[in-house]
Amino acid sequence: MHRSRLLISALLLFVLPHSPAAAEPAIGVAMDDFSYTDTSAEPTNQTAAHERRLSAFMAALRRDIGAGGRYRLVPSAEDGAAFKIIGGIQKTSTLVQWAKVAVIDVGAKKLVMDKLYSFRGDSDEAWERAEIFLSREVRAALGAQAPVALAVFDFELEDMTAASAGASAATDASYLAEVTGGVREALGQSGRYRIVDVGGEAAKAGALRDCGGCEAAIAQKLGADQSLIGVVRRVSRTEYTLGFQVRDARTGAVLARGDSGLRLGADYSWKRGAVRLVSDRLIESQQATDAPRK
């Protein structure tokens, strides 16, 4: 019986799927249907053929961008798109068509690709060749925007109230965990960052806000490009401030920081305030500078 249980356990190791928790989240990409204009002045009306070919072209392009699981197609930025692809095709003569394609980094509000291509022919085969080439170009542009590996350490509480009651420690820890989880989720969904699991490494250093930048070395040890630490400063039971700081994991240089100023709200509002601060000052800020990629 004992040997049978061991055999079953061994088989389960091979049969059970790996946990998806370790997989990196797919980066959201939104893509509108390309426009199409025919200025070739050909006598034959090819509207139906062009609509059919454009529909097949867009279906293939979406399929190729989503292949491999690195990117997921979403309707819009509101649905988690980190990038948006737009484009149009114009037929200028019997044998020549032009395709304009742009890729927009939604968070940074900037173009990461803006190119004009020409392709010959207006047959199913010509459209298929054009799609294969353009999908490679778009994927290369997206790949060049590889997300920064970011170690987001647990937010810490700096209690400045006169009565720092130990009885509320468990409640404080719960709210801080919500803050950290909310910030990690917002950064991960932006597509600009890949959140690195910090495990228990930070606990070995004590309060990171007072360690003089030691979090950068910890982040580098974990394989991250950058580190982020955050602090909730409780001024009173209804007043608090929030702050965060991002460092280059290799040099320790401060890359970005943010401070909320005095805010009003109970402890349960910490998460909302922290996510808003990080979104405004880091995700959407044009001034936030990414560390060099490995």
XYZ file of C-alpha atoms in Angstrom, residues 2-220:
219
model
C 2.809 2.412 0.886
C 4.531 1.794 -2.469
C 1.219 2.365 -4.275
C 0.796 5.778 -2.625
C 4.326 6.736 -3.622
C 3.661 5.677 -7.220
C 0.432 7.722 -7.358
C 2.213 10.763 -5.912
C 4.967 10.470 -8.498
C 2.463 10.225 -11.334
C 0.617 13.318 -10.096
C 3.822 15.342 -10.366
C 3.783 14.709 -14.102
C 0.032 14.899 -14.667
C -0.932 18.002 -12.696
C -0.406 21.280 -14.594
C 2.052 23.867 -13.364
C 0.565 26.667 -11.333
C -0.214 29.709 -13.476
C 0.890 32.009 -10.650
C 4.477 31.802 -11.854
C 3.584 32.812 -15.414
C 4.134 36.414 -16.447
C 0.898 38.270 -17.198
C 0.244 38.860 -20.904
C 0.593 42.461 -22.065
C -2.652 44.018 -23.251
C -2.769 45.242 -26.860
C -5.710 47.053 -28.477
C -6.066 47.089 -32.251
C -8.698 48.896 -34.296
C -9.580 47.677 -37.782
C -7.380 49.421 -40.336
C -9.006 51.902 -42.701
C -8.939 51.250 -46.449
C -8.944 53.752 -49.312
C -8.861 53.001 -53.022
C -7.599 55.933 -55.125
C -6.442 53.800 -58.046
C -9.357 54.948 -60.267
C -9.727 51.452 -61.698
C -12.993 50.970 -63.605
C -13.934 47.746 -61.780
C -15.675 48.129 -58.421
C -13.687 45.975 -55.988
C -15.291 47.159 -52.751
C -16.559 43.697 -51.768
C -13.194 42.059 -52.497
C -11.329 44.719 -50.520
C -13.656 44.365 -47.528
C -13.136 40.608 -47.555
C -9.351 40.883 -47.840
C -9.136 43.552 -45.148
C -11.239 41.423 -42.805
C -8.972 38.407 -43.373
C -5.901 40.652 -42.985
C -7.054 41.981 -39.581
C -8.005 38.519 -38.326
C -4.555 37.187 -39.253
C -2.793 40.189 -37.734
C -4.641 39.803 -34.427
C -3.915 36.060 -34.456
C -0.193 36.617 -35.061
C 0.143 39.335 -32.396
C -1.586 37.127 -29.823
C 0.363 33.980 -30.750
C 2.636 32.681 -28.008
C 0.705 34.252 -25.129
C 3.060 37.212 -24.593
C 0.344 39.646 -25.718
C -3.426 39.531 -25.287
C -5.850 41.421 -27.514
C -8.207 43.721 -25.569
C -10.830 46.228 -26.757
C -9.270 49.417 -25.366
C -6.967 51.062 -22.831
C -9.819 50.955 -20.315
C -9.685 47.168 -20.617
C -5.976 46.996 -19.758
C -4.249 47.779 -23.061
C -0.635 48.846 -22.612
C -0.247 49.395 -26.377
C -2.574 50.386 -29.187
C -2.053 49.538 -32.869
C -3.632 51.716 -35.546
C -3.217 51.771 -39.289
C -4.609 52.231 -42.766
C -4.093 50.865 -46.264
C -4.364 52.859 -49.506
C -4.400 51.494 -53.033
C -2.844 54.010 -55.422
C -2.623 51.956 -58.597
C -3.349 48.514 -59.979
C -0.081 47.105 -58.641
C 0.821 49.352 -55.688
C -0.697 49.623 -52.198
C 0.586 51.492 -49.152
C 0.190 50.534 -45.486
C 0.641 53.003 -42.623
C 1.094 51.393 -39.187
C 1.636 52.980 -35.775
C 2.064 51.502 -32.299
C 1.269 53.723 -29.310
C 2.532 53.200 -25.759
C -0.701 54.029 -23.923
C 0.867 54.671 -20.514
C 3.695 56.872 -21.766
C 1.481 58.474 -24.442
C 4.149 58.124 -27.123
C 4.699 56.425 -30.462
C 6.997 53.406 -30.388
C 6.483 52.677 -34.076
C 5.294 54.834 -36.995
C 6.112 53.425 -40.450
C 4.876 53.503 -44.024
C 5.201 50.395 -46.190
C 4.415 49.607 -49.810
C 3.432 46.234 -51.219
C 2.699 45.119 -54.746
C -0.440 43.462 -55.941
C -4.084 43.266 -54.902
C -4.619 39.526 -54.699
C -5.254 37.256 -51.721
C -1.626 36.159 -51.905
C -0.332 39.744 -51.964
C -2.404 40.669 -48.904
C -1.224 37.545 -47.071
C 2.449 38.370 -47.743
C 1.876 41.932 -46.545
C 0.250 40.724 -43.311
C 3.099 38.308 -42.527
C 5.664 41.071 -43.010
C 3.719 43.683 -41.025
C 3.033 41.318 -38.126
C 6.764 40.705 -37.779
C 7.424 44.439 -37.784
C 4.777 45.123 -35.158
C 5.929 42.298 -32.894
C 9.508 43.562 -33.164
C 8.363 47.045 -32.112
C 6.404 45.628 -29.189
C 9.326 43.413 -28.167
C 11.631 46.423 -28.051
C 9.388 47.801 -25.305
C 10.078 44.893 -22.967
C 8.667 45.627 -19.501
C 11.032 46.620 -16.697
C 11.520 43.951 -14.038
C 10.407 45.765 -10.870
C 10.717 44.533 -7.287
C 7.854 46.166 -5.366
C 8.547 45.758 -1.666
C 5.835 45.783 0.974
C 4.672 49.271 1.903
C 5.691 50.289 5.426
C 3.829 52.270 8.066
C 5.368 55.255 9.806
C 2.956 56.030 12.631
C 3.333 59.612 13.841
C 0.289 59.607 16.131
C 0.743 60.042 19.841
C -0.975 56.732 20.597
C 0.542 53.976 18.464
C -1.720 51.228 19.756
C -0.269 47.752 19.447
C -3.781 46.362 19.451
C -4.310 47.731 15.920
C -1.156 46.135 14.495
C -3.070 43.341 12.761
C -5.507 45.811 11.193
C -2.647 48.042 10.053
C -0.876 45.057 8.500
C -4.040 44.139 6.621
C -4.441 47.629 5.165
C -0.747 47.775 4.233
C -1.082 44.451 2.432
C -3.973 45.911 0.433
C -1.847 48.930 -0.468
C 1.029 46.758 -1.678
C -1.266 44.441 -3.611
C -3.079 47.323 -5.282
C 0.153 49.026 -6.343
C 1.632 45.784 -7.710
C -1.544 45.098 -9.667
C -1.646 48.603 -11.184
C 2.015 48.473 -12.195
C 1.720 44.978 -13.650
C -1.390 45.828 -15.665
C 0.280 48.914 -17.142
C 2.461 46.682 -19.334
C 5.529 48.798 -18.533
C 6.558 46.645 -15.596
C 6.990 42.964 -14.797
C 6.547 42.486 -11.059
C 9.303 40.414 -9.445
C 8.435 38.239 -6.462
C 10.332 39.649 -3.467
C 9.590 36.718 -1.171
C 11.069 37.175 2.297
C 14.245 38.974 1.242
C 13.085 42.401 2.453
C 12.421 41.129 5.978
C 16.138 40.494 6.441
C 16.909 44.209 6.069
C 14.300 45.550 8.507
C 12.692 48.890 7.661
C 13.695 49.589 4.072
C 12.807 53.263 4.370
C 15.725 53.679 6.788
C 18.339 51.428 5.146
C 19.930 54.025 2.876
C 18.960 52.458 -0.430
C 19.721 48.836 0.446
C 16.533 47.815 -1.378
C 18.331 48.313 -4.690
C 20.895 45.623 -3.887
C 18.132 43.282 -2.735
C 16.241 43.895 -5.979
C 19.358 43.165 -8.032
